[in-house]
Amino acid sequence: MNTFKSVAELRRRVSEWRSQGQRVGFVPTMGNLHAGHFALVELARQHSDKVVASIFVNPTQFGPNEDYARYPRTPDSDIAGLAAKGCDALLLPSVEEMYPFGTIGCVQMHVPGITDILDGAHRPGHFNGVAQVVARLFNMVQPDASVFGRKDYQQLQVIRYMATEMSFPIEIVPAPTLREPDGLAMSSRNQYLQGDERQTATFIYQTLCFMREQRGHGFPIDAIEAEAEQRLTMAGFSVDYAEIRRSDLMRAKSPEEPGLLALIAARLGRTRLIDNLEFDSA
Ligand code: PAF
């Protein structure tokens, strides 16, 4: 695997591949890679001949009181893991390369509507930062396909919208959520969990399953959401939301609608966890 700090050099390599008729898949990450990320690389491989990953902890998607400074950075093990997974190239851009005019004076991106609800309501500006960096990464790498995890369901929807709206000729490939044996969705932030919090964290997935089950019994959506929030609070979480939405993340009118999913964001101590469960998937 070749590691590129310079975008120009990576682009040369990618255009060589493409001129040979090879399809290029892309996996953007913020590093601190775990099995969930490596599954994204494997999926990218299924959709392309060459796989490029990037590691960039993007400052513009973190709020002023969020974990940008303490976000785990583990470049050596990340590089070894990507190489072992057969990734072909890694882009490691600096903040200066990503934002040559700084993060204040740079071109901004605002994806209306979908960035203001759910996580967007609790992390103002977060998804605009995500859309901004992903658009830049798409321009830098120029892939044919790019893989995003369903665990960050709202992020996936924002990126789909942005890519369509900006006419990026890139197939957006969603990847299933990988879970620990006890159901906890894999996330770099799980390592913030202290002591008993790790065990308590499994309650998020249990609550998502409870919401799916209640929906199966035809209970009203408001009642399911209120019960889920109460259960999480009793278990020690501070709940940002526990909601049932349509696949486009708009509010569902009835529990009978097809394509519904439950989404939860909740804090346990200093750790904010998110997860979701699509009711009609396996
Ligand atoms: O999901 C992530 O790791 C990040 O939000 C992404 C897509 C790499 C953008 O910084």
Tab-separated table of C-alpha atoms and ligand atoms in Angstrom:
chain	number	residue	atom	x	y	z
A	1	MET	CA	0.000	0.000	0.000
A	2	ASN	CA	1.310	3.446	-0.931
A	3	THR	CA	0.725	6.315	1.476
A	4	PHE	CA	0.214	9.760	-0.041
A	5	LYS	CA	0.431	13.009	1.868
A	6	SER	CA	0.208	14.990	-1.356
A	7	VAL	CA	-3.102	15.075	-3.191
A	8	ALA	CA	-1.375	15.728	-6.544
A	9	GLU	CA	0.583	12.454	-6.276
A	10	LEU	CA	-2.473	10.435	-5.301
A	11	ARG	CA	-4.407	11.907	-8.213
A	12	ARG	CA	-1.651	10.858	-10.624
A	13	ARG	CA	-1.876	7.298	-9.315
A	14	VAL	CA	-5.674	7.241	-9.495
A	15	SER	CA	-5.706	8.595	-13.048
A	16	GLU	CA	-3.175	5.904	-14.089
A	17	TRP	CA	-5.515	3.246	-12.713
A	18	ARG	CA	-8.524	4.760	-14.392
A	19	SER	CA	-6.725	5.067	-17.728
A	20	GLN	CA	-6.144	1.290	-17.477
A	21	GLY	CA	-9.917	0.868	-17.117
A	22	GLN	CA	-9.764	0.110	-13.395
A	23	ARG	CA	-12.566	1.165	-11.103
A	24	VAL	CA	-11.555	2.993	-7.934
A	25	GLY	CA	-13.336	2.602	-4.593
A	26	PHE	CA	-12.877	5.008	-1.697
A	27	VAL	CA	-13.253	4.679	2.079
A	28	PRO	CA	-12.972	7.993	3.942
A	29	THR	CA	-12.213	7.640	7.667
A	30	MET	CA	-11.047	9.619	10.664
A	31	GLY	CA	-8.643	6.823	11.645
A	32	ASN	CA	-8.510	4.748	14.827
A	33	LEU	CA	-9.657	1.926	12.636
A	34	HIS	CA	-11.538	-1.124	13.906
A	35	ALA	CA	-13.216	-4.145	12.324
A	36	GLY	CA	-16.130	-1.938	11.208
A	37	HIS	CA	-13.777	0.181	9.069
A	38	PHE	CA	-12.004	-2.858	7.659
A	39	ALA	CA	-15.404	-4.208	6.583
A	40	LEU	CA	-15.882	-0.947	4.626
A	41	VAL	CA	-12.571	-1.614	2.852
A	42	GLU	CA	-13.718	-5.143	1.997
A	43	LEU	CA	-17.010	-3.825	0.629
A	44	ALA	CA	-15.169	-1.173	-1.409
A	45	ARG	CA	-13.083	-4.003	-2.883
A	46	GLN	CA	-16.272	-5.774	-4.003
A	47	HIS	CA	-17.294	-2.620	-5.881
A	48	SER	CA	-13.933	-1.728	-7.430
A	49	ASP	CA	-10.526	-2.906	-8.647
A	50	LYS	CA	-8.455	-0.542	-6.503
A	51	VAL	CA	-9.242	0.752	-3.027
A	52	VAL	CA	-8.148	4.108	-1.633
A	53	ALA	CA	-8.694	4.994	2.038
A	54	SER	CA	-8.165	8.334	3.728
A	55	ILE	CA	-7.472	9.252	7.325
A	56	PHE	CA	-8.275	12.819	8.307
A	57	VAL	CA	-9.714	13.989	11.618
A	58	ASN	CA	-11.798	16.814	10.218
A	59	PRO	CA	-11.867	19.845	12.538
A	60	THR	CA	-14.914	21.430	10.876
A	61	GLN	CA	-17.287	18.640	11.906
A	62	PHE	CA	-16.540	18.977	15.629
A	63	GLY	CA	-18.315	21.556	17.790
A	64	PRO	CA	-16.310	23.825	20.129
A	65	ASN	CA	-16.931	21.594	23.184
A	66	GLU	CA	-16.581	18.266	21.385
A	67	ASP	CA	-13.778	15.713	21.304
A	68	TYR	CA	-11.644	16.959	18.363
A	69	ALA	CA	-8.497	17.280	20.520
A	70	ARG	CA	-8.914	13.942	22.280
A	71	TYR	CA	-10.267	12.003	19.273
A	72	PRO	CA	-8.061	8.864	19.221
A	73	ARG	CA	-5.242	9.088	16.670
A	74	THR	CA	-3.469	5.785	15.963
A	75	PRO	CA	-1.799	6.200	12.534
A	76	ASP	CA	0.740	3.363	12.835
A	77	SER	CA	-1.766	0.625	13.620
A	78	ASP	CA	-4.224	2.112	11.101
A	79	ILE	CA	-1.644	1.953	8.308
A	80	ALA	CA	-0.660	-1.618	9.241
A	81	GLY	CA	-4.332	-2.675	9.340
A	82	LEU	CA	-5.172	-1.120	5.971
A	83	ALA	CA	-2.104	-2.688	4.355
A	84	ALA	CA	-3.073	-6.093	5.794
A	85	LYS	CA	-6.583	-5.674	4.335
A	86	GLY	CA	-5.068	-5.131	0.882
A	87	CYS	CA	-5.921	-1.446	0.596
A	88	ASP	CA	-4.025	-0.044	-2.421
A	89	ALA	CA	-3.476	3.560	-1.389
A	90	LEU	CA	-3.909	5.769	1.661
A	91	LEU	CA	-4.365	9.531	1.606
A	92	LEU	CA	-3.171	11.295	4.753
A	93	PRO	CA	-3.800	14.969	4.051
A	94	SER	CA	-2.727	17.707	6.465
A	95	VAL	CA	-5.207	20.318	7.710
A	96	GLU	CA	-3.345	22.837	5.487
A	97	GLU	CA	-3.812	20.675	2.395
A	98	MET	CA	-7.487	20.167	3.170
A	99	TYR	CA	-8.172	23.802	4.075
A	100	PRO	CA	-5.527	25.941	2.302
A	101	PHE	CA	-7.304	29.162	3.345
A	102	GLY	CA	-7.954	27.966	6.909
A	103	THR	CA	-11.121	26.555	8.420
A	104	ILE	CA	-12.809	29.933	8.908
A	105	GLY	CA	-12.229	31.527	5.512
A	106	CYS	CA	-12.903	28.341	3.540
A	107	VAL	CA	-15.840	27.679	1.235
A	108	GLN	CA	-18.699	26.481	3.413
A	109	MET	CA	-21.334	23.924	2.634
A	110	HIS	CA	-24.865	23.862	3.952
A	111	VAL	CA	-27.198	20.973	3.231
A	112	PRO	CA	-30.610	22.327	4.252
A	113	GLY	CA	-33.259	20.471	6.234
A	114	ILE	CA	-31.671	17.117	6.867
A	115	THR	CA	-28.685	18.648	8.691
A	116	ASP	CA	-30.902	20.458	11.201
A	117	ILE	CA	-32.767	17.454	12.662
A	118	LEU	CA	-31.752	14.580	14.982
A	119	ASP	CA	-27.945	14.687	15.348
A	120	GLY	CA	-27.841	17.987	13.467
A	121	ALA	CA	-30.078	19.588	16.107
A	122	HIS	CA	-27.744	18.404	18.872
A	123	ARG	CA	-24.481	19.029	17.016
A	124	PRO	CA	-25.086	22.291	15.112
A	125	GLY	CA	-22.846	22.551	12.048
A	126	HIS	CA	-21.675	18.939	12.314
A	127	PHE	CA	-23.146	17.662	9.058
A	128	ASN	CA	-22.184	20.787	7.153
A	129	GLY	CA	-18.592	20.019	8.192
A	130	VAL	CA	-19.014	16.404	7.095
A	131	ALA	CA	-20.463	17.431	3.703
A	132	GLN	CA	-17.680	19.990	3.283
A	133	VAL	CA	-14.855	17.523	3.922
A	134	VAL	CA	-16.413	14.649	1.977
A	135	ALA	CA	-16.923	16.916	-1.066
A	136	ARG	CA	-13.239	17.921	-0.823
A	137	LEU	CA	-12.146	14.301	-0.453
A	138	PHE	CA	-14.268	13.298	-3.462
A	139	ASN	CA	-12.537	16.003	-5.506
A	140	MET	CA	-9.121	14.927	-4.263
A	141	VAL	CA	-9.545	11.187	-4.844
A	142	GLN	CA	-12.036	11.184	-7.739
A	143	PRO	CA	-13.300	7.662	-7.022
A	144	ASP	CA	-15.991	5.724	-8.888
A	145	ALA	CA	-17.578	4.429	-5.670
A	146	SER	CA	-17.384	5.390	-2.000
A	147	VAL	CA	-18.488	3.383	1.030
A	148	PHE	CA	-20.241	4.771	4.138
A	149	GLY	CA	-21.513	2.844	7.160
A	150	ARG	CA	-25.222	2.614	7.957
A	151	LYS	CA	-24.372	3.130	11.619
A	152	ASP	CA	-24.066	6.836	10.759
A	153	TYR	CA	-27.420	6.700	8.989
A	154	GLN	CA	-28.020	10.443	8.933
A	155	GLN	CA	-24.482	11.056	7.647
A	156	LEU	CA	-25.131	8.545	4.854
A	157	GLN	CA	-28.300	10.414	3.865
A	158	VAL	CA	-26.532	13.799	3.962
A	159	ILE	CA	-23.754	12.460	1.725
A	160	ARG	CA	-26.208	10.882	-0.719
A	161	TYR	CA	-28.055	14.192	-0.959
A	162	MET	CA	-24.856	16.227	-1.334
A	163	ALA	CA	-23.384	13.864	-3.967
A	164	THR	CA	-26.592	13.947	-6.039
A	165	GLU	CA	-26.998	17.687	-5.658
A	166	MET	CA	-23.340	18.403	-6.598
A	167	SER	CA	-23.412	15.875	-9.497
A	168	PHE	CA	-20.506	13.815	-8.204
A	169	PRO	CA	-20.319	10.800	-10.564
A	170	ILE	CA	-19.740	8.523	-7.569
A	171	GLU	CA	-21.750	5.510	-6.488
A	172	ILE	CA	-22.501	5.820	-2.753
A	173	VAL	CA	-22.378	2.324	-1.273
A	174	PRO	CA	-23.977	1.794	2.171
A	175	ALA	CA	-22.342	-0.759	4.479
A	176	PRO	CA	-24.112	-2.739	7.223
A	177	THR	CA	-23.398	-1.893	10.868
A	178	LEU	CA	-20.909	-4.196	12.560
A	179	ARG	CA	-21.736	-5.085	16.158
A	180	GLU	CA	-19.861	-6.581	19.086
A	181	PRO	CA	-21.221	-10.004	20.180
A	182	ASP	CA	-23.404	-8.241	22.811
A	183	GLY	CA	-24.956	-5.947	20.196
A	184	LEU	CA	-22.992	-2.739	20.790
A	185	ALA	CA	-22.335	-1.065	17.438
A	186	MET	CA	-18.610	-0.781	16.710
A	187	SER	CA	-17.334	2.774	17.065
A	188	SER	CA	-14.028	4.480	17.794
A	189	ARG	CA	-15.798	6.283	20.642
A	190	ASN	CA	-16.561	2.994	22.474
A	191	GLN	CA	-13.081	3.147	23.936
A	192	TYR	CA	-14.062	6.266	25.910
A	193	LEU	CA	-16.453	4.085	27.954
A	194	GLN	CA	-15.249	3.649	31.523
A	195	GLY	CA	-15.822	0.619	33.804
A	196	ASP	CA	-19.500	-0.393	33.932
A	197	GLU	CA	-20.388	1.998	31.112
A	198	ARG	CA	-19.262	-0.570	28.536
A	199	GLN	CA	-21.870	-3.058	29.796
A	200	THR	CA	-24.568	-0.376	30.119
A	201	ALA	CA	-23.876	0.772	26.541
A	202	THR	CA	-25.388	-2.462	25.193
A	203	PHE	CA	-28.756	-1.105	26.359
A	204	ILE	CA	-28.849	1.149	23.292
A	205	TYR	CA	-29.130	-1.813	20.925
A	206	GLN	CA	-31.560	-3.555	23.283
A	207	THR	CA	-33.733	-0.436	23.235
A	208	LEU	CA	-33.644	-0.286	19.434
A	209	CYS	CA	-34.816	-3.923	19.359
A	210	PHE	CA	-37.537	-3.056	21.898
A	211	MET	CA	-38.711	-0.206	19.626
A	212	ARG	CA	-38.862	-2.569	16.649
A	213	GLU	CA	-40.834	-5.089	18.699
A	214	GLN	CA	-43.308	-2.458	19.976
A	215	ARG	CA	-43.801	-1.224	16.447
A	216	GLY	CA	-44.535	-4.824	15.432
A	217	HIS	CA	-47.329	-4.813	18.029
A	218	GLY	CA	-48.731	-1.672	16.410
A	219	PHE	CA	-48.194	0.713	19.353
A	220	PRO	CA	-48.317	4.424	18.465
A	221	ILE	CA	-44.962	5.919	17.537
A	222	ASP	CA	-45.099	8.660	20.202
A	223	ALA	CA	-45.700	6.077	22.929
A	224	ILE	CA	-42.815	3.875	21.740
A	225	GLU	CA	-40.447	6.855	21.651
A	226	ALA	CA	-41.465	8.046	25.122
A	227	GLU	CA	-41.042	4.553	26.576
A	228	ALA	CA	-37.637	4.123	24.921
A	229	GLU	CA	-36.420	7.450	26.262
A	230	GLN	CA	-37.640	6.608	29.744
A	231	ARG	CA	-35.921	3.202	29.700
A	232	LEU	CA	-32.642	4.727	28.566
A	233	THR	CA	-32.835	7.453	31.195
A	234	MET	CA	-33.518	4.858	33.910
A	235	ALA	CA	-30.434	2.932	32.733
A	236	GLY	CA	-28.289	6.043	33.277
A	237	PHE	CA	-28.205	7.664	29.835
A	238	SER	CA	-28.744	11.288	29.053
A	239	VAL	CA	-30.860	10.967	25.905
A	240	ASP	CA	-30.538	13.331	22.936
A	241	TYR	CA	-33.216	11.474	20.987
A	242	ALA	CA	-34.875	8.077	20.643
A	243	GLU	CA	-37.084	8.335	17.584
A	244	ILE	CA	-38.747	6.396	14.824
A	245	ARG	CA	-38.396	7.936	11.385
A	246	ARG	CA	-38.961	7.129	7.745
A	247	SER	CA	-35.978	6.130	5.630
A	248	ASP	CA	-35.658	9.753	4.436
A	249	LEU	CA	-35.548	10.732	8.140
A	250	MET	CA	-38.829	12.602	8.001
A	251	ARG	CA	-41.382	11.894	10.714
A	252	ALA	CA	-43.447	8.753	10.313
A	253	LYS	CA	-47.216	9.130	10.450
A	254	SER	CA	-48.089	5.584	11.381
A	255	PRO	CA	-46.255	2.501	12.706
A	256	GLU	CA	-47.542	0.576	9.666
A	257	GLU	CA	-45.460	2.598	7.174
A	258	PRO	CA	-42.806	0.497	5.428
A	259	GLY	CA	-39.103	1.348	5.635
A	260	LEU	CA	-39.121	2.761	9.176
A	261	LEU	CA	-36.082	2.850	11.416
A	262	ALA	CA	-35.380	3.705	15.051
A	263	LEU	CA	-32.499	6.041	15.869
A	264	ILE	CA	-30.926	6.738	19.247
A	265	ALA	CA	-28.290	9.212	20.408
A	266	ALA	CA	-27.487	9.178	24.100
A	267	ARG	CA	-24.653	10.101	26.413
A	268	LEU	CA	-23.136	7.829	29.006
A	269	GLY	CA	-20.693	9.766	31.179
A	270	ARG	CA	-18.488	11.650	28.716
A	271	THR	CA	-19.296	9.379	25.786
A	272	ARG	CA	-21.946	10.154	23.192
A	273	LEU	CA	-23.153	7.054	21.355
A	274	ILE	CA	-25.397	6.772	18.307
A	275	ASP	CA	-27.018	3.757	16.726
A	276	ASN	CA	-30.030	2.846	14.616
A	277	LEU	CA	-32.044	-0.158	13.513
A	278	GLU	CA	-33.842	-0.457	10.193
A	279	PHE	CA	-37.028	-2.389	10.990
A	280	ASP	CA	-37.508	-4.084	7.654
A	281	SER	CA	-33.920	-5.304	7.224
A	282	ALA	CA	-32.869	-8.728	8.448
B	1	PAF	O1	-17.682	8.881	9.415
B	1	PAF	C1	-16.571	9.429	9.500
B	1	PAF	O2	-15.577	8.826	9.925
B	1	PAF	C2	-16.436	10.884	9.100
B	1	PAF	O3	-17.576	11.614	9.400
B	1	PAF	C3	-16.034	11.070	7.617
B	1	PAF	C4	-17.111	10.535	6.677
B	1	PAF	C5	-14.722	10.353	7.338
B	1	PAF	C6	-15.859	12.563	7.309
B	1	PAF	O4	-14.879	13.136	8.112
